[in-house]
CSV table of C-alpha atoms and ligand atoms in Angstrom, one decimal:
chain,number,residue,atom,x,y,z
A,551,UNK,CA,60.2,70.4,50.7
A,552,UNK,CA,59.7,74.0,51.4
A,553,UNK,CA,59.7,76.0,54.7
A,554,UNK,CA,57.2,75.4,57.1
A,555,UNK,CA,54.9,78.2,58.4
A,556,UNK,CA,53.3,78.9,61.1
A,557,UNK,CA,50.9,81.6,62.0
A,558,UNK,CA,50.9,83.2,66.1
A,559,UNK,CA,48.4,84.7,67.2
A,560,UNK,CA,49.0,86.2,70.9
A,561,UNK,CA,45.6,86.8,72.1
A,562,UNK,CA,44.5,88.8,75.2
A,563,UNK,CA,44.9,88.9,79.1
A,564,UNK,CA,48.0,86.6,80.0
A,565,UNK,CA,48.2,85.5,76.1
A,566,UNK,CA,51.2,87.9,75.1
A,567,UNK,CA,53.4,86.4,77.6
A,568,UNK,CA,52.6,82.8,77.6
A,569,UNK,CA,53.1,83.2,73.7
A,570,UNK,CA,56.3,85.1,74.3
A,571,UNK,CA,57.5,82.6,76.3
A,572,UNK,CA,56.8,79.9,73.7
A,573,UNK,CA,57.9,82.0,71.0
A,574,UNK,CA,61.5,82.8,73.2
A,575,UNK,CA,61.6,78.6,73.9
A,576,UNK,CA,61.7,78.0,69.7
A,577,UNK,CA,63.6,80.6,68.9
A,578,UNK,CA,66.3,80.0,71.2
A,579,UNK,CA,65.9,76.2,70.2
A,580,UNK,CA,66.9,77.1,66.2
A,581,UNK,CA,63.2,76.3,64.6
A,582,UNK,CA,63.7,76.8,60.7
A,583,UNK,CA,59.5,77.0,60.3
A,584,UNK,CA,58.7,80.7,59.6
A,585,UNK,CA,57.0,82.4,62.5
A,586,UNK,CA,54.4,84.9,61.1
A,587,UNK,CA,52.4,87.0,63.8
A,588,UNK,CA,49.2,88.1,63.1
A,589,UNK,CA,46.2,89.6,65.7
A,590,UNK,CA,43.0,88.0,66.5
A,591,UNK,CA,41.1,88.6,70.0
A,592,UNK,CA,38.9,90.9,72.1
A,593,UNK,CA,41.2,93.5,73.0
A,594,UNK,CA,41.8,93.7,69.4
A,595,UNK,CA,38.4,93.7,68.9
A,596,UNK,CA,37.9,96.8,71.5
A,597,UNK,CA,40.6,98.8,70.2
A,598,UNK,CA,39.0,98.5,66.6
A,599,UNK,CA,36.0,99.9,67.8
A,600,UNK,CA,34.5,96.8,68.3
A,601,UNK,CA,32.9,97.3,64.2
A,602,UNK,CA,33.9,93.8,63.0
A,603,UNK,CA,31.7,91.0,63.4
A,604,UNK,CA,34.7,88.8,63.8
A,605,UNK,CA,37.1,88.7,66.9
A,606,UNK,CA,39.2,87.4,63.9
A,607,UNK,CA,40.6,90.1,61.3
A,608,UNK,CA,40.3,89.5,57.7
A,609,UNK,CA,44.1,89.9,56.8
A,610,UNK,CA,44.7,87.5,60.2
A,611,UNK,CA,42.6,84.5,58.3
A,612,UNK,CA,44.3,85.5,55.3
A,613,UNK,CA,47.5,84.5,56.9
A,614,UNK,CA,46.2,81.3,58.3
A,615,UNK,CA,44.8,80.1,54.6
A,616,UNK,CA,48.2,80.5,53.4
A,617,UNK,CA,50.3,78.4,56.6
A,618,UNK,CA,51.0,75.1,57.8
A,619,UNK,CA,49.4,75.6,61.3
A,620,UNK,CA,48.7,78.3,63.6
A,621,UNK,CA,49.2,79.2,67.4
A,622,UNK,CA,46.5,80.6,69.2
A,623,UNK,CA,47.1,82.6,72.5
A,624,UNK,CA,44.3,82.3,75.3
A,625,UNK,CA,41.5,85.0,73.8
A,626,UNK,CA,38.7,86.4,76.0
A,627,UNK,CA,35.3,85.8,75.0
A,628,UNK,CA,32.7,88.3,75.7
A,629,UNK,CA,29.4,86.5,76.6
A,630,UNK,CA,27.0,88.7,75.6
A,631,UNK,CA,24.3,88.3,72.5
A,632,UNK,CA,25.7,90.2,69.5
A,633,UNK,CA,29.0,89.6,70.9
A,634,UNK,CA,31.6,88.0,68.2
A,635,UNK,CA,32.4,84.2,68.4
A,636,UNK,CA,35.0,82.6,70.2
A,637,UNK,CA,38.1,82.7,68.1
A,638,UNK,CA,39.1,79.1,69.0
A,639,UNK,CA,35.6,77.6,68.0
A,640,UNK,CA,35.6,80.1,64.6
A,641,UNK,CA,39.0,78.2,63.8
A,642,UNK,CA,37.8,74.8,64.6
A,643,UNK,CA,34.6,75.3,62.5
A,644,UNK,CA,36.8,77.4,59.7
A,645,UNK,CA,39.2,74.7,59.1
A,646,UNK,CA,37.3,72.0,60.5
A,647,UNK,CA,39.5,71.2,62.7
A,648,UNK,CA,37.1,68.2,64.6
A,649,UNK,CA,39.7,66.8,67.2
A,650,UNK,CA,40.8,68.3,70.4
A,651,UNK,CA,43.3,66.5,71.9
A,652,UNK,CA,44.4,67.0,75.7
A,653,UNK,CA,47.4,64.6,76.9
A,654,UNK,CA,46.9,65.0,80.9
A,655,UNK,CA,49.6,63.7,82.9
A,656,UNK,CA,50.3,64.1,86.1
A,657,UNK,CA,54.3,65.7,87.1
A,658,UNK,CA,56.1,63.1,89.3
A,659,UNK,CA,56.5,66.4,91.7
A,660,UNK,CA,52.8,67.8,91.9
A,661,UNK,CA,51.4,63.8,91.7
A,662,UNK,CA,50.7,63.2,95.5
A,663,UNK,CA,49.5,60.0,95.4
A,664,UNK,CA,46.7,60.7,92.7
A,665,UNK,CA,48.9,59.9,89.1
A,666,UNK,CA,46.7,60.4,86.4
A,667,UNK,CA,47.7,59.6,82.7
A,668,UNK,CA,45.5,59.7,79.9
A,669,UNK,CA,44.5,61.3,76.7
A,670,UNK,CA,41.2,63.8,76.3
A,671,UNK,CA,39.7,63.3,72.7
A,672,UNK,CA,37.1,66.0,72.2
A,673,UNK,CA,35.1,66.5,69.1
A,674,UNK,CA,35.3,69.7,68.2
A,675,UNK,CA,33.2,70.8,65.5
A,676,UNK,CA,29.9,69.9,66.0
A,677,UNK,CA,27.5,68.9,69.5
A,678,UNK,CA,26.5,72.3,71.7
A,679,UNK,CA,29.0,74.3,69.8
A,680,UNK,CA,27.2,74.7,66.4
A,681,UNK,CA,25.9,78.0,67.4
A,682,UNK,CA,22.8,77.4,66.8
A,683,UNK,CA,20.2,78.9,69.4
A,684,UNK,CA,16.8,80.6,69.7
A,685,UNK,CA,14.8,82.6,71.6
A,686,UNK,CA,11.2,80.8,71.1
A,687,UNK,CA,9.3,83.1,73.8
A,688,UNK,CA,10.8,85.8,76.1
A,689,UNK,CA,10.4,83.1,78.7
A,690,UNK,CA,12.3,80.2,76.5
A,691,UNK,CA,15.5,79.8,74.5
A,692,UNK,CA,16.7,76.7,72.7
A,693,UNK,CA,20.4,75.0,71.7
A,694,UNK,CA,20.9,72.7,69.4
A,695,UNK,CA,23.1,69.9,69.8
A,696,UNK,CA,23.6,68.4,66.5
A,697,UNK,CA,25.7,65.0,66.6
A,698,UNK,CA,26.4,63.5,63.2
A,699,UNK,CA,27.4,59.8,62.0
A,700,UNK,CA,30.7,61.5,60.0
A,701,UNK,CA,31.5,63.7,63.0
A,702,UNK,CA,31.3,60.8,65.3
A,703,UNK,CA,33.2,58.3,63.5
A,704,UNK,CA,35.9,60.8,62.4
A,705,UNK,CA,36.7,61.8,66.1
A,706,UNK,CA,36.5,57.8,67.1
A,707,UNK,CA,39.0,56.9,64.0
A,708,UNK,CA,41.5,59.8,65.3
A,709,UNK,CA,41.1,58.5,69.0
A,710,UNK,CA,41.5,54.7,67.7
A,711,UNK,CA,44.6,55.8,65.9
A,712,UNK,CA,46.5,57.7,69.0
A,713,UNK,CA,45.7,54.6,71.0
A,714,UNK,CA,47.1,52.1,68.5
A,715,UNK,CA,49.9,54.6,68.0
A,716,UNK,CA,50.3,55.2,71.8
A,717,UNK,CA,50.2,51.5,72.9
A,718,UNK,CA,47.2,52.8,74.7
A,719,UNK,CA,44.3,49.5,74.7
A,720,UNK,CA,41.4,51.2,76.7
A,721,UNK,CA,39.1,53.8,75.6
A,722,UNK,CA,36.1,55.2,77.3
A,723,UNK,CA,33.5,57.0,75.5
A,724,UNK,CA,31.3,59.5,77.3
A,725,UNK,CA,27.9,60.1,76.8
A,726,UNK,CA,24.4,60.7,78.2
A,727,UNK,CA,22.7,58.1,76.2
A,728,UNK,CA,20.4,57.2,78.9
A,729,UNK,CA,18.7,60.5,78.2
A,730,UNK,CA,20.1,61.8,74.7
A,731,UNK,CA,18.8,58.6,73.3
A,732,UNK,CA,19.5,59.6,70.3
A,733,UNK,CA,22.6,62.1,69.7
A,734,UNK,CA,24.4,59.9,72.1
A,735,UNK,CA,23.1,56.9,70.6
A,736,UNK,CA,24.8,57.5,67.3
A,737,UNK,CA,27.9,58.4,69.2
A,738,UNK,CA,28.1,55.2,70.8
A,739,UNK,CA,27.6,53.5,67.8
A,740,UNK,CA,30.4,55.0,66.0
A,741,UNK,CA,32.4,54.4,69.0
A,742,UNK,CA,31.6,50.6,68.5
A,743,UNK,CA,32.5,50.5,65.1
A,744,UNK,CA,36.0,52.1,65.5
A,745,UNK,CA,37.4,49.9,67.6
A,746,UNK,CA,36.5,46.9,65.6
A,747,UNK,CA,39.7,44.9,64.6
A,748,UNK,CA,41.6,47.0,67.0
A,749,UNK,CA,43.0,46.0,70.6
A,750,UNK,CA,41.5,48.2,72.6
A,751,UNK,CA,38.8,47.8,75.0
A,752,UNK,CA,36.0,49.9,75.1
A,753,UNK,CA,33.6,51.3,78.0
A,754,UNK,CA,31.0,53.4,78.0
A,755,UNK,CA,30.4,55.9,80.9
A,756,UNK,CA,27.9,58.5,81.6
A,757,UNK,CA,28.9,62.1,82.1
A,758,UNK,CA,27.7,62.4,85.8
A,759,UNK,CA,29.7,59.0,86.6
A,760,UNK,CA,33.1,59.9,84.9
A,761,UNK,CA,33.0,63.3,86.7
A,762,UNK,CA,32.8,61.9,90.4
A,763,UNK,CA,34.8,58.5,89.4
A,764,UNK,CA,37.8,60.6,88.2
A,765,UNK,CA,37.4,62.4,91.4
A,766,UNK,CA,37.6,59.3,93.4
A,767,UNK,CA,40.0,57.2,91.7
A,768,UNK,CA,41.4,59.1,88.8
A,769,UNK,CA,44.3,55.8,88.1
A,770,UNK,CA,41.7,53.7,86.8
A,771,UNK,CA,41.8,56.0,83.8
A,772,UNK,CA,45.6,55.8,83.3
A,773,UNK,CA,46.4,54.3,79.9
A,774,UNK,CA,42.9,55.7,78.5
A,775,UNK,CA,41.5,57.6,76.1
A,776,UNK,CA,38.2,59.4,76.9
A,777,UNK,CA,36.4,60.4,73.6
A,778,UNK,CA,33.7,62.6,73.9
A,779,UNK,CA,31.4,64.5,71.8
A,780,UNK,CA,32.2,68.8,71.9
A,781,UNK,CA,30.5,70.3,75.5
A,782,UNK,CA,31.1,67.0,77.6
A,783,UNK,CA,34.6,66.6,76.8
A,784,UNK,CA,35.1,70.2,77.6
A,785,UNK,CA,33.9,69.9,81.1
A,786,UNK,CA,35.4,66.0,81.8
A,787,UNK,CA,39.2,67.6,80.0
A,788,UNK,CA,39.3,70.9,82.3
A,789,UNK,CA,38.4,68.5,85.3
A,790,UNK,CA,41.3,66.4,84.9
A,791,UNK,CA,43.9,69.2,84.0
A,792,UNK,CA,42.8,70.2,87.8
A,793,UNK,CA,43.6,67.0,89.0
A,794,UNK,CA,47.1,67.4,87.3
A,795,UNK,CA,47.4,70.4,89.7
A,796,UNK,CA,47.1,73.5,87.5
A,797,UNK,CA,45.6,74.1,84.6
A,798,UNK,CA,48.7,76.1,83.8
A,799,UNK,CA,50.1,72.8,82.7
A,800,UNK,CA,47.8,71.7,80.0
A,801,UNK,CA,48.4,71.8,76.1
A,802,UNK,CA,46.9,71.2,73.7
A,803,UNK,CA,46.8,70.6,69.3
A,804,UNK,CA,43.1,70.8,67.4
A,805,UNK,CA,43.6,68.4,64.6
A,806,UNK,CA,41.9,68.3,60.9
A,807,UNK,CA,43.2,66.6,57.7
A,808,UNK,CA,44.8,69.8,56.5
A,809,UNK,CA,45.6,71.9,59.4
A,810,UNK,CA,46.2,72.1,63.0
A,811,UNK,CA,46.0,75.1,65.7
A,812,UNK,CA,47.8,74.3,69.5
A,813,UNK,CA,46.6,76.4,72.2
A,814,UNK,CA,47.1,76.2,75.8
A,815,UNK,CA,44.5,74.6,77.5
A,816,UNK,CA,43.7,77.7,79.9
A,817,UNK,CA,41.7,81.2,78.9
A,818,UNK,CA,43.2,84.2,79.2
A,819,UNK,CA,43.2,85.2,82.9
A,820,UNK,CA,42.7,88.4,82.7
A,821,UNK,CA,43.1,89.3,86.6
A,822,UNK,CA,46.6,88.0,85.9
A,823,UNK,CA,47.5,89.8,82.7
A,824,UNK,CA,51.1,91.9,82.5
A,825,UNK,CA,52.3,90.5,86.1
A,826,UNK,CA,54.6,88.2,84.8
A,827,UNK,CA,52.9,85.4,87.2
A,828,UNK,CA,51.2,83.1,84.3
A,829,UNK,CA,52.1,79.2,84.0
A,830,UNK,CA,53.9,79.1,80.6
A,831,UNK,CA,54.0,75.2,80.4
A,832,UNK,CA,50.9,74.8,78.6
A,833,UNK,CA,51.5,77.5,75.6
A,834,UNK,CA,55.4,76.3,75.8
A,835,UNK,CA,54.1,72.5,75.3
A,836,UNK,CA,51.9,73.3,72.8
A,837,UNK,CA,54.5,74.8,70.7
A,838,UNK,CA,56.5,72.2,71.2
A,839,UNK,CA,54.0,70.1,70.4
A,840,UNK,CA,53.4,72.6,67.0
A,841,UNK,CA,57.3,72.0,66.3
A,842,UNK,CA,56.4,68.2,65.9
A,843,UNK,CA,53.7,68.8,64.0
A,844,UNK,CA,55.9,70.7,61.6
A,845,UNK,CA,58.2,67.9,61.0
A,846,UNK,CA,61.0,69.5,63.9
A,847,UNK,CA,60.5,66.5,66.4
A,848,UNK,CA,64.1,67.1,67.6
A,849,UNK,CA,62.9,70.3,69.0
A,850,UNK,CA,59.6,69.3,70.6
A,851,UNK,CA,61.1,66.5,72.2
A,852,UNK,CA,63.6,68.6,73.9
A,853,UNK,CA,61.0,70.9,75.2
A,854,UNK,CA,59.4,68.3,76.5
A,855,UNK,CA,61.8,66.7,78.3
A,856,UNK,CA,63.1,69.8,79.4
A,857,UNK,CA,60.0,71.1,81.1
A,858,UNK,CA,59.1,67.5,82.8
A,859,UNK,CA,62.6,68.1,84.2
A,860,UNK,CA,62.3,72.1,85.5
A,861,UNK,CA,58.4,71.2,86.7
A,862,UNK,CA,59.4,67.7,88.4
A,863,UNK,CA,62.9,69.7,90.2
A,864,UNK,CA,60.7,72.8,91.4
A,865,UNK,CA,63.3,75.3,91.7
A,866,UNK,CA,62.3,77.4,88.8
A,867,UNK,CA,58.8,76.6,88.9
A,868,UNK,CA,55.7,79.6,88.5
A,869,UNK,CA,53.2,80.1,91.8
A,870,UNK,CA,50.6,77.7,90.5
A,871,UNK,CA,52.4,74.9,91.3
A,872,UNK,CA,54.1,76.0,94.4
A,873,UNK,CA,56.8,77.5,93.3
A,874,UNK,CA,57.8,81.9,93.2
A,875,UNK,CA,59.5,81.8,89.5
A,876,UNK,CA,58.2,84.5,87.2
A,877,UNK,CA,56.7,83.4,83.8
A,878,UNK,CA,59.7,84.5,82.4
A,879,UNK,CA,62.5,83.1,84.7
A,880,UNK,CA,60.3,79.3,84.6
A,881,UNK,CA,60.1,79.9,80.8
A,882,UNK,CA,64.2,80.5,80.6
A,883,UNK,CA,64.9,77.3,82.8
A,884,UNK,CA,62.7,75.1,80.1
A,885,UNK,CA,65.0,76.9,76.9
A,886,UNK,CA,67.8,76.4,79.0
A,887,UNK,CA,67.1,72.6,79.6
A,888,UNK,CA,66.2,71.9,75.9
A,889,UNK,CA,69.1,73.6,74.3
A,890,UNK,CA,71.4,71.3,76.5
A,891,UNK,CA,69.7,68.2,75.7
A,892,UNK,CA,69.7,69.5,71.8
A,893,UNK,CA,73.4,69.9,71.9
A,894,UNK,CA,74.2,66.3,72.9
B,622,LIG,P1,40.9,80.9,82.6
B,622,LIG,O1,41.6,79.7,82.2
B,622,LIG,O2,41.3,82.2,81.9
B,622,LIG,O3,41.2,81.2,84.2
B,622,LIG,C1,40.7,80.3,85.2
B,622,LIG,C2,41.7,80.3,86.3
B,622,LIG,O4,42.8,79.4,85.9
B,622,LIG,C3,42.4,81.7,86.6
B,622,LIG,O5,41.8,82.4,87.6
B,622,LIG,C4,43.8,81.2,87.0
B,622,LIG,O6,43.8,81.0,88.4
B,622,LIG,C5,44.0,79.9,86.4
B,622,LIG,N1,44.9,80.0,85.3
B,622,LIG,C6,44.6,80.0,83.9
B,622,LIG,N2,45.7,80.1,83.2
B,622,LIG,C7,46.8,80.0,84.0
B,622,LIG,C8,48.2,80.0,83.9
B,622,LIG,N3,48.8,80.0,82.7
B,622,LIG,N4,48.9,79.9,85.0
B,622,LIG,C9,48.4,79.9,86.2
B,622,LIG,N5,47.1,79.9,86.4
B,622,LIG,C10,46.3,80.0,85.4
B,622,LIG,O7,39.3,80.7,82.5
B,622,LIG,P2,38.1,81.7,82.7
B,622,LIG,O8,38.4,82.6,83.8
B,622,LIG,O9,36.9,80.9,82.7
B,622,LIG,O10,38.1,82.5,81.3
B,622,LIG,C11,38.7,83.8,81.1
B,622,LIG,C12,38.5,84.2,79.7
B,622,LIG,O11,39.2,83.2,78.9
B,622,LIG,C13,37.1,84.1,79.2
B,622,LIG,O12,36.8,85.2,78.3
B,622,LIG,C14,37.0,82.8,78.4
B,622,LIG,O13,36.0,82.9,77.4
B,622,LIG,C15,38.4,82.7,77.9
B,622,LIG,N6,38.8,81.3,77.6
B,622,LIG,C16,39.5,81.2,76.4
B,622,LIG,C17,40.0,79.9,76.1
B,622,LIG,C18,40.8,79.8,74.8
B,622,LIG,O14,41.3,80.8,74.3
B,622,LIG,N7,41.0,78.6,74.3
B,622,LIG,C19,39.8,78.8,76.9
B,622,LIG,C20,39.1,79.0,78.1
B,622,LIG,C21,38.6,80.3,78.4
């Protein structure tokens, strides 16, 4: 088998040096994959003189057609009309890449009392992210949120098969299907279906419920999946990495049949771009979760282990999480962890 590639992309704001940090973490940790960098992002975008219609760069997604899977740095999304597409959602649709997966764990350190353990499955490809909008009247706009049967099962099948791989027996699907009657209701039905034959018991719970019950009593979710459909499981994801105490902290792998991207959880921060401040746990977790991916488990392992150790001992830990290491120094302690543990 040939060398692995992988394409990185740094992004903008705090992106170059989370992705640094990740790319420092590997390197230092031996990965044989090829690293190949490319651009993509707003800043890019602006410096270009903002002419393409893509914050993506045709020679960029000529890179990723030719790799094994890509790295995406946070990228800043400008919300105006007109304005290019996110780059995360462009990738997701390009590559149809239809599950987002967000492991969210609570840090034995950071945990105070409220440990939360489970796993986010978010479809990613279709739902309020199509695109699709009008304006009907200059009083009116419209979305569409298009939910299929294929898109529905396909996200349920990937979440069944994390569970029975991850001893995990309970999901909980999220929906609204007390007033999406329909979208929801083919949702639910697909969620039905994929955990027939399997051991795994499944609830259903509205999106206003989940949101105050993990709140409340975020344990009863420990040893979960949640699978929801693409703007839901945005929301109910990014309120449980709070609960883990920084969104700093929270990786992440979007997942087709032929390719994946990982991307930290977080955006770009801009108000914290070039101070050396940024969480790099969640970019370094997600490239050692794109080491696994690329068949170098050894390494990914080691990462992880290493950072559960520097986060859980607090000595070299980032501001976020209570600590005054630099993004730099906290990214050094997790290399320095992993290549001990890969030596023994
Ligand atoms: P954000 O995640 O960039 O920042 C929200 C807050 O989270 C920040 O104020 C900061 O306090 C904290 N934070 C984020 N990353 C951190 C880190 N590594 N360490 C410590 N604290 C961290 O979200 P936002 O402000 O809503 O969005 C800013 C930009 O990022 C927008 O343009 C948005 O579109 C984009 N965005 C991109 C992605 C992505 O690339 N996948 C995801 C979310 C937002």
């Amino acid at each position: 088998m040939g060398k692995k590639t992988a394409a990185v992309m740094k992004g903008d704001g705090i992106g170059p040096e989370v992705v640094d940090a990740m790319l420092m973490v590997l390197r230092e940790c031996d990965i044989q994959s090829e690293i190949v960098m490319c651009d993509a992002g707003s800043e890019q975008w602006d410096r270009n003189g903002r002419k393409d219609p893509s914050y993506i760069p045709d020679d960029t997604m000529a890179i990723l057609e030719e790799s094994d899977a890509c790295f995406k740095g946070p990228t800043t999304t400008i919300p105006i009309p007109g304005a290019p597409r996110s780059v995360a959602v462009t990738l997701r649709q390009k590559f149809d890449l239809y599950a987002n997966i967000r492991p969210t764990k609570t840090y034995e350190r950071l945990t105070q009392g409220h440990g939360l353990d489970c796993v986010c499955f978010r479809e990613a490809t279709e739902g309020l992210y199509t695109g699709i909008e009008a304006r009907i009247t200059d009083d009116a706009a419209i979305a569409i949120r298009k939910i299929t049967r294929h898109g529905s099962d396909r996200i349920i099948n990937a979440a069944v098969r994390w569970a029975d791989d991850h001893g995990m027996k309970k999901m909980v699907a999220i929906t609204k299907r007390n007033i999406l009657k329909e979208t929801d209701g083919i949702f639910w039905d697909a969620a039905q279906r994929g955990v027939s034959g399997h051991n795994i018991e499944l609830s259903e719970m509205y999106i206003d419920n989940i949101m105050q019950q993990l709140v409340v009593n975020p344990g009863q979710f420990n040893g979960a999946v949640l699978v929801s459909t693409n703007l839901f499981m945005d929301i109910v994801s990014e309120l449980a990495s709070g609960l883990v105490g920084s969104i700093g902290l929270i990786y992440s792998a979007n997942i087709g049949d032929d390719f994946a991207m990982f991307e930290a959880a977080h955006g770009s921060a801009p108000r914290f771009a070039g101070q050396n401040v940024a969480n790099p746990v969640a970019a370094i977790c997600s490239g050692a979760w794109m080491a696994r991916y690329l068949g170098e488990a050894d390494i990914g392992d080691a990462i992880f282990a290493a950072t559960e150790g520097v986060v859980n001992d607090g000595a070299t830990t980032t501001t976020d999480i209570g600590g005054s290491a630099t993004t730099v120094q906290m990214a050094c302690a997790i290399s320095d962890g992993a290549k001990t543990l890969l030596r023994r």
